[in-house]
Amino acid sequence: MTGRWQAVRARLVERVRTLAAARWTKPALRLLAAGAGVVLLAAIGRSATAGMPATATATPNATSTSTPTPTSISTSISTSTSTSTSTSNPTSMPMPMPMPMPILTPTPMPMPTPTPTPTPTPTPTPTPDSPLVLNLATSEDLQRLPGIGPKKADAIVALRQRLGRFRQVEDLMKVKGIGRTTIKRLRPIVRVDAPPPQPAPVADASTA
């Protein structure tokens, strides 16, 4: 057994010498040393992290007073943000209640009283005591004569304007539709001109 272990040991020594003589041996050793250092630092960090809760639990007041946690910072930021938003936003303020509008009752307007239409007074037909003056009569006046309608009355007025004035009752015969029979019927109730005014009676001096 001793000879066998010696042979194995000799082989390992030869391989180590061979590796040490190789060019990449030194860089590989450096990498192994660096890896070992990293592993060692990781182990130290884990042990330090595992010991932190006990320290924080032992002194909760000092930790909360000296170093604010991220949760408390975010809570305070959100609270201040919501407070500033509610203060700066005018829509969040309560709106005043509108005043009720009074109900206006329409006042009834008085109905206008209809004005009665005056009834036209019938114009009397000319008579021998109140004859119609041909040179002063209008178309409406001429229509009061028997047998004279609107057309004949307008024709008589047009004839009078053309002649200037009537000189006799027979001038009406120049109107179409008026003959001697109509003239005989109209002569007692018409006059060419109005009668002259009567002179005022003179008082008797002897009587006075």
Coordinates of C-alpha atoms in Angstrom, one line a residue:
M1 CA 0.0 0.0 0.0
T2 CA 2.8 2.4 0.9
G3 CA 4.4 1.8 -2.5
R4 CA 1.1 2.4 -4.3
W5 CA 0.5 5.8 -2.6
Q6 CA 4.0 6.8 -3.3
A7 CA 3.5 6.1 -7.0
V8 CA 0.2 8.1 -7.0
R9 CA 1.9 11.0 -5.1
A10 CA 4.8 11.0 -7.6
R11 CA 2.3 11.2 -10.5
L12 CA 0.5 14.1 -8.9
V13 CA 3.8 15.9 -8.3
E14 CA 4.7 15.5 -11.9
R15 CA 1.4 16.8 -13.1
V16 CA 1.7 19.8 -10.8
R17 CA 5.1 20.5 -12.1
T18 CA 3.9 20.1 -15.7
L19 CA 1.0 22.5 -15.0
A20 CA 3.3 25.0 -13.3
A21 CA 5.6 24.9 -16.3
A22 CA 2.7 25.7 -18.7
R23 CA 2.0 29.3 -19.8
W24 CA -1.7 29.4 -18.7
T25 CA -1.0 28.2 -15.2
K26 CA -0.5 31.6 -13.6
P27 CA -3.6 33.2 -15.1
A28 CA -5.7 30.2 -14.0
L29 CA -4.4 30.5 -10.5
R30 CA -5.2 34.1 -10.5
L31 CA -8.8 33.4 -11.6
L32 CA -9.1 30.8 -8.9
A33 CA -7.9 33.2 -6.3
A34 CA -10.3 35.9 -7.5
G35 CA -13.2 33.4 -7.5
A36 CA -12.3 32.3 -4.0
G37 CA -12.2 36.0 -2.8
V38 CA -15.7 36.6 -4.4
V39 CA -17.1 33.6 -2.7
L40 CA -15.6 34.7 0.6
L41 CA -17.1 38.2 0.3
A42 CA -20.5 36.7 -0.6
A43 CA -20.4 34.6 2.5
I44 CA -19.5 37.6 4.7
G45 CA -22.4 39.7 3.1
R46 CA -24.9 36.9 3.8
S47 CA -23.9 36.6 7.4
A48 CA -24.1 40.4 7.8
T49 CA -27.6 40.5 6.2
A50 CA -28.8 37.7 8.4
G51 CA -27.7 39.6 11.5
M52 CA -29.6 42.9 10.5
P53 CA -33.2 42.0 11.6
A54 CA -32.1 41.2 15.1
T55 CA -30.5 44.7 15.4
A56 CA -33.5 46.4 13.9
T57 CA -35.8 44.6 16.2
A58 CA -33.7 45.5 19.2
T59 CA -33.8 49.2 18.5
P60 CA -37.0 50.0 16.5
N61 CA -37.3 53.6 17.7
A62 CA -33.8 54.6 16.7
T63 CA -34.2 53.0 13.3
S64 CA -37.6 54.6 12.5
T65 CA -36.4 58.0 13.8
S66 CA -33.0 58.1 12.1
T67 CA -33.7 56.5 8.7
P68 CA -37.2 56.7 7.0
T69 CA -38.3 53.5 5.2
P70 CA -39.2 53.6 1.5
T71 CA -42.8 52.7 2.4
S72 CA -43.1 55.7 4.7
I73 CA -41.5 58.0 2.1
S74 CA -43.9 56.9 -0.7
T75 CA -46.9 57.2 1.7
S76 CA -45.9 60.8 2.7
I77 CA -45.3 61.7 -1.0
S78 CA -48.7 60.3 -2.0
T79 CA -50.4 62.1 0.9
S80 CA -48.8 65.4 0.1
T81 CA -49.6 65.0 -3.6
S82 CA -53.3 64.3 -2.9
T83 CA -53.4 67.2 -0.4
S84 CA -51.9 69.6 -3.0
T85 CA -54.1 68.3 -5.7
S86 CA -57.3 68.7 -3.7
T87 CA -56.2 72.2 -2.7
S88 CA -55.3 73.4 -6.2
N89 CA -58.2 71.7 -8.0
P90 CA -61.2 74.0 -7.7
T91 CA -63.7 71.3 -8.8
S92 CA -63.2 69.4 -5.6
M93 CA -64.5 72.3 -3.5
P94 CA -68.2 72.1 -2.6
M95 CA -70.3 74.2 -5.0
P96 CA -72.8 76.6 -3.5
M97 CA -76.4 75.6 -3.9
P98 CA -78.2 77.7 -6.5
M99 CA -80.9 80.0 -5.3
P100 CA -84.4 78.9 -6.2
M101 CA -85.9 81.0 -9.0
P102 CA -89.3 82.6 -8.2
I103 CA -92.2 81.2 -10.1
L104 CA -93.8 84.1 -12.1
T105 CA -97.5 83.8 -12.7
P106 CA -98.5 85.5 -16.0
T107 CA -100.9 88.3 -15.5
P108 CA -103.9 87.9 -17.8
M109 CA -104.1 90.6 -20.3
P110 CA -107.5 92.3 -20.6
M111 CA -109.3 91.5 -23.8
P112 CA -110.0 94.6 -26.0
T113 CA -113.6 95.5 -26.2
P114 CA -114.7 95.4 -29.8
T115 CA -115.8 98.7 -31.2
P116 CA -119.2 98.5 -32.7
T117 CA -119.2 99.3 -36.4
P118 CA -121.5 102.3 -37.0
T119 CA -124.5 101.5 -39.1
P120 CA -124.5 103.7 -42.1
T121 CA -127.5 106.0 -42.2
P122 CA -129.5 105.4 -45.3
T123 CA -129.4 108.4 -47.6
P124 CA -132.9 109.6 -48.5
T125 CA -134.0 109.6 -52.1
P126 CA -134.1 113.1 -53.6
T127 CA -137.6 114.7 -53.7
P128 CA -139.1 117.8 -55.3
D129 CA -138.7 119.6 -52.0
S130 CA -135.1 118.4 -51.6
P131 CA -133.8 118.0 -55.2
L132 CA -130.3 116.8 -56.2
V133 CA -127.9 119.3 -57.7
L134 CA -126.3 117.7 -60.8
N135 CA -123.2 120.1 -60.9
L136 CA -122.5 119.4 -57.2
A137 CA -123.5 115.7 -56.8
T138 CA -120.9 112.9 -56.4
S139 CA -121.1 109.4 -57.8
E140 CA -122.7 108.2 -54.5
D141 CA -125.2 111.0 -54.6
L142 CA -126.2 110.2 -58.2
Q143 CA -126.8 106.6 -57.3
R144 CA -129.7 107.7 -55.1
L145 CA -131.6 108.6 -58.2
P146 CA -134.1 106.0 -59.5
G147 CA -132.6 103.9 -62.4
I148 CA -129.0 105.2 -61.9
G149 CA -126.5 102.5 -60.9
P150 CA -122.7 102.8 -60.2
K151 CA -121.7 102.6 -63.9
K152 CA -124.2 105.3 -65.0
A153 CA -123.3 107.5 -62.0
D154 CA -119.5 107.3 -62.9
A155 CA -120.4 108.1 -66.5
I156 CA -122.4 111.2 -65.5
V157 CA -119.4 112.4 -63.4
A158 CA -117.0 111.8 -66.3
L159 CA -119.4 113.7 -68.7
R160 CA -119.6 116.6 -66.3
Q161 CA -115.8 116.8 -66.1
R162 CA -115.6 116.8 -69.9
L163 CA -118.2 119.5 -70.4
G164 CA -117.1 121.6 -67.4
R165 CA -120.7 121.8 -66.1
F166 CA -124.2 120.8 -67.0
R167 CA -126.3 123.6 -68.5
Q168 CA -129.6 121.7 -68.6
V169 CA -131.0 118.4 -67.4
E170 CA -131.2 117.1 -71.0
D171 CA -127.3 116.9 -71.1
L172 CA -127.7 113.6 -69.2
M173 CA -129.0 112.1 -72.4
K174 CA -125.4 112.0 -73.7
V175 CA -124.8 109.2 -71.3
K176 CA -125.4 105.7 -72.8
G177 CA -128.6 104.2 -71.3
I178 CA -130.3 107.5 -70.4
G179 CA -133.2 108.4 -72.6
R180 CA -136.2 110.8 -72.6
T181 CA -138.1 108.4 -70.3
T182 CA -135.4 108.6 -67.7
I183 CA -135.2 112.4 -68.1
K184 CA -139.0 112.7 -67.5
R185 CA -138.6 110.7 -64.3
L186 CA -135.6 112.6 -63.0
R187 CA -136.7 116.2 -63.9
P188 CA -138.9 116.8 -60.8
I189 CA -136.1 115.7 -58.3
V190 CA -133.0 117.2 -59.9
R191 CA -131.6 120.7 -60.5
V192 CA -128.8 121.8 -62.7
D193 CA -127.5 124.4 -60.1
A194 CA -128.3 125.1 -56.6
P195 CA -130.8 127.9 -56.1
P196 CA -129.4 131.3 -55.2
P197 CA -129.4 132.2 -51.5
Q198 CA -132.5 134.2 -50.4
P199 CA -131.7 137.8 -49.3
A200 CA -132.2 138.5 -45.6
P201 CA -135.5 140.4 -44.9
V202 CA -135.1 144.2 -44.4
A203 CA -136.6 145.5 -41.2
D204 CA -139.2 148.2 -41.6
A205 CA -138.0 151.5 -40.2
S206 CA -141.4 152.8 -39.4
T207 CA -142.2 149.7 -37.4
A208 CA -139.0 150.2 -35.4

